[in-house]
Amino acid sequence: MRPPVIRKPRDGWAVAPNMPDYEAARASFRWEQARGALSGLPGGRGLNIAHEAVDRHALGPLADKVALRWLGRSGERRDITYRELRALTNRFANVLRGLGVGREDRVFVLLGRTPALYVACLGALKNRSVFAPLFSAFGPEPLAARIGPGDGKVLVTTRALYDRKVAPIRARLPSLRHVLLAGGGAGEGTLDLDALMRQASDQLEIEPTRPEDMALLHFTSGTTGKPKGAIHVHGAVVAHHATGWLALDLHPDDVFWCTADPGWVTGTSYGIVSPLTHGTTSLIDEADFEPERWYSILRDERVSVWYTAPTAVRMMMRAGLDVARRFAPPALRFIASVGEPLNPEAVFWGQDAFGLPIHDNWWQTETGGIMIANFAAMDIRPGSMGRPLPGVEVEVVRRDGDGVTVLGPGEQGELALRPGWPSMFRGYLHDEERYAKCFAGDLYLTGDLARRDADGYLWFVGRGDDVIKSSGHLIGPFEVESALLEHPAVAEAGVIGKPDPIALEVVKAFVSLRPGFAAGEAIERDILGFARKRLGAVVAPKEIAIVSALPRTRSGKIMRRLLKARELGLPEGDTSTLEAGTP
Ligand code: AMP
């Protein structure tokens, strides 16, 4: 029998946790004090993420410490010290400056996990431009739906990615002035970033930066409509730093590995910013997941703090305990996970495999940083997301008309947060209405369902909407349906997340065909291939079913909930809004 609680020692730690007493920290924590852990720009000229992450260390005793250790896909290695990172990011900022790119201009980056991505992010921030990451596995349509509405002025990418994914949509991106190619191969309509970097100065003074200046633009998906661009500001670095300290227990001598791609918010907040603000050495692995590769990295690179995702943990579990024990990472002392529910079995597997439980934590694109966590020195209740971060107030609520009712322990409702932490998003770009809809009174409504137990631990119940979580990636059904509808044979499309033992959910499409097209394997393959080409492998449906018609409400909306209930053989629930004549 597994115990319901994993007890943590009160003392005798090999490395003393940053927060030894949760209750005491919660009582005394103040965000203004957390700001005091950072230096701010010299001369009181404001707060800039890249200064806190890079220059602060590069100009001090950590200058020659490795900031980033890059592991290439084919076995290459490259260490970049804080001093070198300062020079590289200065050069990139000067490249932007030379092109007339300035404050709050959007710099989109479509790159694999190579040093150029990290330099572009931090260099853009130094120039007070906005870093907007794109996942390199996106197809042309998701790229157009982000760069266009995001007013992308600059795109940093490679020749290969450009030819395959951007050239076909370039005409639809009138705001895009400069395409900078890392790794050479520039031609008409593109510039050679490596050459520009060589010509640029490595000296730079960061211009005054206000904490409220826009810094990061992360696109996220909703149930309806196109992806939304969540705006984050330079002041968010206070939360990136504090959460790294409190929830990931980062110490300066850690070797930290965040396995998330910077195309998603975790890979930026914790794959780039947070560890650097702590002066740690951060690992970057260019390659895709492969259990033995990951075990070797944990062992050979002496990773001490590892931040990963439940899908990866489940894949490692599948590879077997003996593999984990064979590799025995010698320096590992803290493991955390985010992005999807972490089942108790996985928490215990960490103990069996590494002698360390896995610490689940919760947050989302809009919150910019970890909000709820199982902290290093706090007992774990396996299956729970943990307790709110000091400085963060969480409620579980029921929506009542325009307002909400706050629920008590044990009651299930929507997870809501009281804004006031520095990395809270400041809006959805060009979409005030959708932003306003996220609030009721003084609460931000997260869209997730949860309950809280009598001791304040929060338990994830599910999402309150139709958004799909597949391999840790949030996927909007509308974006997928829109692409399917462009196939000449498709009359209607409805998309759901179908439960999957490894990826949590996989995207499944239901389509009806236009007259003149016959159902069958050939057309299914053709539609799946079409979707994959437009959307890219992460977003495209993995399964398809051809149906005669899709269930719709009287107002014409496809009832995804009903499609899902039928797929799972569950009760259909309230079908009173179903349009007569639809199945
Ligand atoms: P994203 O904005 O892409 O980071 O996705 C955020 C969403 O992922 C949340 O709203 C949740 O639905 C889900 N999520 C994140 N962390 C957890 C967790 N620890 N347990 C369950 N779901 C999570």
XYZ file of C-alpha atoms and ligand atoms in Angstrom:
606
model
C 0.000 0.000 0.000
C 1.258 3.465 -0.886
C 0.948 6.054 1.913
C -1.459 8.988 1.323
C 1.221 11.448 2.445
C 4.942 11.547 1.721
C 6.523 13.123 4.787
C 9.443 15.475 4.392
C 12.222 15.707 6.965
C 12.243 18.729 9.260
C 16.051 18.849 9.307
C 19.137 16.936 8.216
C 18.924 18.030 4.554
C 22.080 17.665 2.467
C 21.114 20.962 0.804
C 18.957 23.141 3.043
C 15.703 24.075 1.259
C 15.214 27.763 0.485
C 11.839 27.643 2.226
C 12.092 25.382 5.266
C 8.705 26.399 6.698
C 5.799 26.999 4.313
C 3.416 28.526 6.862
C 6.014 30.987 8.116
C 7.025 31.980 4.584
C 3.406 32.515 3.602
C 2.796 34.734 6.585
C 5.806 36.960 5.976
C 6.175 36.991 2.168
C 5.823 40.350 0.385
C 6.324 40.872 -3.340
C 8.044 44.205 -2.672
C 10.650 42.287 -0.705
C 11.025 39.725 -3.474
C 11.850 42.615 -5.802
C 14.726 43.422 -3.456
C 16.470 40.163 -4.441
C 17.078 41.682 -7.888
C 19.335 44.604 -8.670
C 17.402 46.687 -11.204
C 19.185 48.566 -13.999
C 22.186 50.581 -12.844
C 21.398 54.162 -11.902
C 17.790 53.353 -11.009
C 16.852 53.143 -14.677
C 14.181 50.510 -14.133
C 13.871 46.740 -14.337
C 14.815 44.643 -17.353
C 14.542 40.855 -17.463
C 17.765 40.388 -19.444
C 19.771 42.547 -17.081
C 18.667 40.401 -14.131
C 19.273 37.172 -16.039
C 22.598 37.993 -17.682
C 24.369 41.286 -17.054
C 23.974 41.279 -13.276
C 26.062 38.082 -13.157
C 28.317 38.901 -16.091
C 29.495 42.040 -14.316
C 30.047 40.250 -11.006
C 31.797 37.208 -9.556
C 29.840 34.739 -11.716
C 31.117 36.181 -15.021
C 33.074 33.060 -15.974
C 30.539 30.561 -14.731
C 28.681 28.510 -17.349
C 25.239 30.051 -17.838
C 24.035 27.760 -20.620
C 25.322 24.301 -21.475
C 24.021 23.298 -24.873
C 23.856 19.661 -25.941
C 23.412 19.319 -29.681
C 21.302 16.708 -31.401
C 24.372 14.887 -32.731
C 26.588 14.982 -29.682
C 27.985 18.536 -29.933
C 28.478 20.517 -26.721
C 28.843 24.216 -26.150
C 29.292 26.049 -22.887
C 28.372 29.731 -22.750
C 29.497 31.687 -19.712
C 27.596 34.651 -18.317
C 30.283 36.927 -19.757
C 29.919 35.383 -23.219
C 26.145 35.471 -22.992
C 26.327 39.173 -22.196
C 28.442 39.851 -25.279
C 26.234 37.733 -27.557
C 22.997 39.277 -26.331
C 24.512 42.766 -26.622
C 25.357 41.985 -30.225
C 21.852 40.756 -30.950
C 20.326 43.856 -29.342
C 22.629 45.999 -31.488
C 21.568 44.091 -34.615
C 17.947 44.957 -33.826
C 18.842 48.548 -33.093
C 20.662 48.802 -36.413
C 17.548 47.608 -38.210
C 15.416 50.256 -36.548
C 13.659 47.744 -34.320
C 12.829 49.253 -30.954
C 10.797 49.333 -27.799
C 7.825 46.953 -27.716
C 8.355 45.873 -31.354
C 7.623 42.174 -31.614
C 10.508 39.808 -32.349
C 9.180 36.347 -33.164
C 11.575 33.448 -32.907
C 11.069 30.167 -34.729
C 14.071 28.018 -33.885
C 14.881 24.642 -32.438
C 16.571 24.601 -29.029
C 19.873 26.056 -30.227
C 21.956 28.824 -28.616
C 20.619 31.312 -31.193
C 17.151 31.001 -29.664
C 18.385 31.908 -26.179
C 20.526 34.766 -27.481
C 17.603 36.146 -29.519
C 15.278 36.049 -26.525
C 17.603 37.820 -24.122
C 18.988 40.189 -26.765
C 15.477 41.260 -27.792
C 14.651 41.943 -24.135
C 17.803 44.029 -23.784
C 16.629 46.099 -26.722
C 13.247 46.449 -24.957
C 11.652 44.616 -27.858
C 9.116 41.877 -27.166
C 10.184 38.233 -27.363
C 7.441 36.109 -28.933
C 8.434 32.435 -29.174
C 7.025 30.020 -31.732
C 7.224 26.259 -31.415
C 9.460 24.924 -34.168
C 7.093 22.007 -34.871
C 4.241 24.356 -35.790
C 3.066 24.230 -39.391
C 2.394 27.345 -41.520
C -1.164 27.971 -40.259
C -0.385 28.210 -36.530
C 2.545 30.461 -37.465
C 0.334 32.807 -39.509
C -2.231 32.886 -36.682
C 0.447 34.162 -34.288
C 2.890 36.321 -36.282
C 0.136 38.249 -38.095
C -2.138 39.176 -35.156
C 0.975 39.599 -32.987
C 2.240 42.394 -35.329
C 5.522 40.514 -35.812
C 8.139 42.975 -37.095
C 11.094 40.599 -36.953
C 11.297 36.848 -37.352
C 14.407 34.910 -36.387
C 14.542 31.467 -37.952
C 16.667 29.187 -40.138
C 16.732 28.721 -43.887
C 15.150 25.277 -43.666
C 12.311 26.368 -41.380
C 11.775 29.492 -43.454
C 11.475 27.638 -46.748
C 9.137 24.992 -45.401
C 6.905 26.997 -43.099
C 7.209 30.751 -43.538
C 7.691 31.315 -47.279
C 4.184 29.950 -48.026
C 2.568 32.485 -45.661
C 4.937 35.462 -45.979
C 2.538 37.380 -48.235
C -0.040 37.213 -45.422
C 2.296 38.925 -42.947
C 2.476 42.578 -44.004
C 3.898 43.756 -40.652
C 6.947 41.482 -40.988
C 9.876 43.704 -42.021
C 12.927 41.576 -41.310
C 13.576 37.850 -41.447
C 16.924 37.002 -39.852
C 18.361 33.593 -40.657
C 20.595 31.910 -38.104
C 23.138 29.520 -39.566
C 23.420 31.241 -42.939
C 21.754 30.711 -46.296
C 20.167 34.150 -46.585
C 18.698 35.142 -49.916
C 16.076 37.534 -51.214
C 13.794 38.819 -48.460
C 15.988 37.479 -45.663
C 19.113 38.650 -43.824
C 22.137 36.703 -42.621
C 21.950 36.904 -38.830
C 25.419 35.441 -38.283
C 27.003 38.118 -40.466
C 25.021 40.871 -38.736
C 26.107 39.505 -35.345
C 29.774 39.558 -36.398
C 29.489 43.181 -37.509
C 27.584 44.358 -34.425
C 29.253 45.762 -31.320
C 29.325 43.658 -28.187
C 28.932 46.774 -26.065
C 25.516 47.998 -25.061
C 23.827 50.023 -22.405
C 20.275 48.856 -21.794
C 17.927 51.818 -22.162
C 15.684 52.683 -19.218
C 13.033 49.970 -18.911
C 9.817 50.373 -16.969
C 8.577 47.321 -15.079
C 5.295 47.670 -16.984
C 6.942 47.642 -20.433
C 5.775 44.721 -22.553
C 8.446 42.010 -22.635
C 6.985 38.648 -23.624
C 4.118 37.603 -25.845
C 2.967 34.020 -25.379
C 0.198 32.661 -27.519
C -2.241 30.288 -25.896
C -5.385 28.561 -27.071
C -8.996 28.911 -25.997
C -12.112 26.926 -26.819
C -13.261 29.335 -29.479
C -11.557 31.715 -31.848
C -7.934 32.136 -32.792
C -5.008 31.828 -30.361
C -4.716 34.635 -27.826
C -1.488 36.558 -27.241
C -0.923 36.847 -23.494
C 1.112 39.962 -22.670
C 3.781 39.818 -19.966
C 5.923 42.693 -18.742
C 9.528 43.129 -17.570
C 8.324 43.253 -13.950
C 7.415 39.541 -14.300
C 11.066 38.750 -13.620
C 10.382 39.266 -9.919
C 8.033 36.272 -10.028
C 10.319 34.235 -12.300
C 13.066 34.684 -9.739
C 10.974 34.176 -6.601
C 9.198 31.063 -7.905
C 12.517 29.529 -8.956
C 13.676 30.065 -5.401
C 10.507 28.933 -3.616
C 9.002 26.262 -5.871
C 12.042 24.855 -7.706
C 14.365 25.372 -4.754
C 17.106 26.735 -7.034
C 20.506 27.314 -5.463
C 23.345 29.072 -7.315
C 25.449 25.911 -7.606
C 22.656 23.866 -9.149
C 22.759 22.346 -12.593
C 19.201 22.889 -13.670
C 17.374 21.182 -16.516
C 13.972 22.390 -17.664
C 12.918 20.052 -20.445
C 10.197 22.324 -21.881
C 10.692 23.981 -25.259
C 10.761 27.813 -25.100
C 7.961 27.779 -27.683
C 5.737 27.239 -24.638
C 5.610 29.419 -21.577
C 7.383 26.955 -19.258
C 10.360 26.823 -21.582
C 10.704 30.614 -21.399
C 9.917 31.395 -17.749
C 11.898 28.404 -16.450
C 13.925 27.236 -19.465
C 15.494 30.680 -19.935
C 14.765 33.378 -17.381
C 14.398 31.941 -13.883
C 17.543 29.786 -13.665
C 19.723 32.551 -15.110
C 18.411 35.063 -12.581
C 19.729 32.633 -9.937
C 23.149 32.357 -11.537
C 22.759 28.615 -12.044
C 24.018 26.568 -14.968
C 21.087 25.717 -17.197
C 21.068 22.764 -19.582
C 19.601 22.892 -23.053
C 19.025 19.691 -24.989
C 18.347 20.172 -28.648
C 17.117 16.634 -29.265
C 13.633 15.235 -28.829
C 12.674 12.967 -25.974
C 14.345 9.581 -25.843
C 14.436 7.778 -22.474
C 18.055 6.610 -22.528
C 19.279 10.000 -23.750
C 17.443 11.709 -20.930
C 18.792 9.316 -18.312
C 22.333 9.840 -19.614
C 21.912 13.609 -19.419
C 20.650 13.412 -15.838
C 23.649 11.294 -14.919
C 26.498 12.656 -17.035
C 25.658 16.337 -16.694
C 25.115 15.941 -12.957
C 21.681 17.566 -13.075
C 20.615 18.558 -9.552
C 17.207 20.128 -10.192
C 15.022 18.746 -12.946
C 11.760 20.361 -14.130
C 9.791 18.207 -16.508
C 6.275 17.152 -17.560
C 3.973 14.220 -16.795
C 3.988 12.932 -20.392
C 7.769 12.580 -20.247
C 7.558 10.932 -16.828
C 5.010 8.429 -18.137
C 7.272 7.624 -21.092
C 10.201 7.086 -18.749
C 8.052 4.899 -16.536
C 7.223 2.789 -19.566
C 10.928 2.259 -20.241
C 11.109 0.419 -16.881
C 12.580 0.903 -13.428
C 15.752 -1.032 -14.156
C 16.802 1.541 -16.777
C 16.308 4.337 -14.234
C 18.305 2.482 -11.593
C 21.055 1.612 -14.039
C 21.683 5.296 -14.746
C 21.309 6.503 -11.128
C 21.795 10.286 -11.533
C 24.400 11.139 -8.885
C 23.575 14.790 -8.198
C 19.787 14.835 -8.583
C 18.099 16.253 -5.482
C 14.799 17.844 -6.592
C 12.302 16.905 -9.320
C 9.292 18.993 -10.298
C 6.655 18.590 -12.971
C 4.018 20.797 -14.596
C 1.488 21.022 -17.362
C -0.886 18.140 -16.794
C -2.214 16.143 -13.890
C 0.538 14.085 -12.296
C -0.969 10.853 -11.095
C 0.094 9.518 -7.668
C 1.751 6.533 -9.372
C 4.195 8.919 -11.054
C 5.009 10.680 -7.770
C 5.908 7.314 -6.226
C 7.753 6.192 -9.329
C 10.147 9.068 -8.728
C 10.851 7.585 -5.331
C 11.348 4.094 -6.710
C 13.518 5.241 -9.597
C 15.588 8.028 -8.030
C 14.789 7.951 -4.319
C 13.027 11.307 -4.824
C 9.310 12.005 -5.160
C 8.144 14.179 -8.055
C 6.760 17.564 -7.020
C 3.742 18.587 -9.056
C 3.054 22.247 -9.592
C 0.392 24.235 -11.403
C 0.294 27.376 -13.468
C -0.676 28.548 -16.957
C 0.420 30.918 -19.699
C -1.622 33.739 -18.204
C -0.052 33.496 -14.742
C 3.485 33.687 -16.157
C 4.925 31.636 -13.304
C 4.238 28.858 -10.802
C 1.184 29.563 -8.621
C 0.541 26.309 -6.759
C 3.243 23.838 -5.826
C 4.495 20.959 -3.768
C 7.440 22.678 -2.127
C 10.712 20.991 -1.190
C 10.169 21.028 2.564
C 6.403 20.439 2.538
C 4.747 17.038 2.874
C 3.411 15.756 -0.452
C -0.109 14.444 -0.908
C 0.375 12.449 -4.108
C -2.202 13.509 -6.711
C -2.446 17.033 -5.331
C -0.954 20.083 -7.088
C 0.172 21.363 -3.701
C -0.513 24.647 -1.967
C -0.504 28.269 -3.179
C 2.800 30.046 -3.532
C 3.491 32.567 -0.784
C 2.165 35.870 -2.148
C -0.567 34.170 -4.171
C -4.192 33.830 -3.074
C -6.238 31.017 -4.530
C -9.996 30.456 -4.279
C -12.289 27.759 -5.598
C -15.464 29.425 -6.896
C -18.773 28.835 -8.647
C -19.810 31.302 -11.350
C -23.176 32.937 -10.584
C -24.297 35.192 -13.395
C -21.683 37.975 -13.569
C -20.267 37.212 -10.126
C -18.886 34.232 -8.253
C -19.513 32.448 -4.961
C -16.422 31.362 -3.067
C -16.666 27.675 -2.139
C -15.400 25.925 0.960
C -13.097 22.946 1.478
C -14.126 19.790 -0.347
C -16.358 21.622 -2.818
C -15.539 21.401 -6.491
C -15.486 24.588 -8.555
C -13.355 26.794 -10.768
C -9.860 27.692 -9.692
C -9.561 31.460 -9.265
C -6.634 33.683 -8.290
C -6.530 37.143 -6.763
C -4.233 39.217 -9.019
C -1.299 40.972 -7.434
C 1.719 38.856 -8.368
C 4.191 40.411 -10.845
C 3.969 37.863 -13.684
C 0.194 38.097 -14.096
C -0.594 38.712 -17.776
C -1.573 42.290 -18.583
C -3.994 41.514 -21.384
C -4.583 39.550 -24.566
C -3.058 41.517 -27.426
C -5.789 43.414 -29.336
C -8.523 41.534 -27.466
C -9.833 43.504 -24.501
C -13.120 41.647 -24.538
C -11.628 38.198 -24.018
C -9.378 39.596 -21.304
C -12.329 41.172 -19.462
C -14.164 37.853 -19.574
C -11.429 36.245 -17.444
C -12.399 38.290 -14.397
C -15.257 38.335 -11.915
C -14.955 41.028 -9.278
C -11.394 40.960 -7.980
C -10.742 37.398 -9.124
C -9.056 36.001 -12.214
C -10.842 32.846 -13.395
C -8.446 30.220 -14.673
C -10.838 27.950 -16.582
C -9.633 24.922 -14.579
C -11.787 22.927 -12.172
C -10.376 21.969 -8.781
C -11.123 21.446 -5.127
C -9.256 22.313 -1.985
C -8.956 20.032 1.021
C -9.194 21.109 4.658
C -5.415 21.692 4.826
C -5.302 23.926 1.786
C -3.923 21.376 -0.721
C -5.449 21.825 -4.181
C -6.612 18.926 -6.331
C -7.033 19.245 -10.078
C -10.369 17.996 -11.389
C -10.323 18.889 -15.080
C -10.624 21.746 -17.512
C -13.789 23.761 -17.631
C -13.604 24.105 -21.419
C -12.942 22.091 -24.591
C -9.245 22.905 -24.848
C -7.081 19.841 -25.459
C -3.885 18.935 -23.578
C -1.705 16.614 -25.608
C 1.865 15.773 -24.548
C 1.766 18.875 -22.365
C 0.733 21.194 -25.205
C -2.444 23.206 -25.062
C -4.340 22.906 -28.335
C -7.391 24.932 -29.322
C -10.011 22.824 -31.124
C -11.075 25.828 -33.189
C -7.633 26.197 -34.745
C -7.674 22.540 -35.790
C -11.260 22.662 -37.069
C -10.497 25.754 -39.160
C -7.643 23.972 -40.910
C -9.740 20.846 -41.543
C -12.487 22.938 -43.105
C -10.048 24.090 -45.768
C -9.803 20.560 -47.135
C -12.032 20.410 -50.237
C -13.863 17.284 -49.011
C -14.692 18.516 -45.511
C -18.146 20.014 -44.883
C -18.073 20.169 -41.062
C -15.399 19.439 -38.465
C -15.467 18.915 -34.708
C -12.354 18.174 -32.673
C -11.968 16.640 -29.220
C -9.229 15.417 -26.903
C -9.418 11.645 -26.660
C -7.895 10.217 -23.461
C -4.517 8.585 -23.969
C -2.409 6.697 -21.424
C 0.834 8.488 -22.316
C 0.007 11.874 -23.895
C -3.028 12.487 -21.586
C -5.097 13.291 -24.675
C -4.695 12.966 -28.420
C -6.479 15.165 -30.934
C -9.338 13.337 -32.636
C -11.317 14.874 -35.488
C -14.874 14.135 -36.553
C -15.735 15.346 -40.027
C -18.656 15.121 -42.372
C -18.002 15.161 -46.110
C -19.267 17.379 -48.900
C -21.503 15.772 -51.516
C -19.534 13.844 -54.102
C -16.876 12.553 -51.641
C -17.055 8.990 -50.399
C -15.996 7.940 -46.908
C -13.101 5.491 -46.703
C -9.526 5.002 -45.680
C -8.082 6.923 -48.612
C -9.914 10.134 -47.822
C -9.183 9.784 -44.103
C -5.477 9.530 -44.851
C -5.672 12.460 -47.212
C -7.413 14.707 -44.658
C -4.992 13.729 -41.866
C -2.017 14.396 -44.153
C -3.468 17.755 -45.208
C -3.995 18.781 -41.566
C -0.494 17.710 -40.608
C 1.045 19.775 -43.358
C -0.886 22.900 -42.402
C -0.780 22.583 -38.634
C 2.401 20.668 -37.895
C 2.766 17.421 -36.009
C 1.940 18.665 -32.497
C -1.365 20.303 -33.342
C -2.731 18.064 -36.116
C -5.274 15.317 -35.347
C -3.872 11.827 -34.857
C -7.243 10.155 -35.447
C -10.201 10.877 -37.647
C -13.763 9.577 -37.939
C -16.032 10.351 -40.828
C -19.655 10.834 -39.787
C -22.798 11.736 -41.716
C -23.371 14.959 -39.733
C -22.123 16.573 -36.522
C -24.323 17.355 -33.516
C -24.979 21.103 -33.309
C -26.765 23.441 -30.930
C -29.702 25.442 -32.185
C -27.370 28.396 -32.591
C -25.233 26.276 -34.909
C -22.272 25.495 -32.604
C -20.766 22.032 -32.855
C -21.368 20.170 -29.588
C -17.863 18.878 -28.871
C -18.994 17.789 -25.423
C -21.450 15.374 -27.022
C -18.854 14.061 -29.473
C -16.584 13.349 -26.533
C -19.276 11.672 -24.415
C -20.166 9.411 -27.330
C -16.520 8.603 -28.043
C -16.049 7.564 -24.408
C -19.419 5.793 -24.075
C -20.441 8.231 -21.317
C -23.939 9.616 -20.627
C -24.788 12.380 -23.081
C -25.918 14.832 -20.375
C -28.157 17.773 -21.230
C -29.040 17.634 -24.938
C -31.914 20.124 -24.780
C -29.989 22.636 -26.912
C -29.342 20.064 -29.642
C -30.690 21.243 -32.958
C -33.520 19.096 -34.283
C -32.377 16.940 -37.172
C -28.702 16.746 -36.101
C -27.488 13.380 -34.807
P -0.465 26.376 -20.608
O -1.135 27.712 -20.562
O -0.206 25.896 -21.988
O 0.739 26.356 -19.734
O -1.481 25.321 -19.989
C -2.044 25.576 -18.736
C -3.033 24.507 -18.391
O -2.375 23.255 -18.200
C -3.738 24.757 -17.074
O -4.788 25.682 -17.196
C -4.193 23.349 -16.728
O -5.362 22.996 -17.425
C -3.029 22.501 -17.215
N -2.098 22.259 -16.095
C -0.971 22.918 -15.807
N -0.360 22.391 -14.719
C -1.149 21.387 -14.289
C -1.079 20.466 -13.196
N -0.068 20.459 -12.345
N -2.094 19.576 -13.070
C -3.115 19.574 -13.952
N -3.229 20.399 -14.991
C -2.263 21.300 -15.170
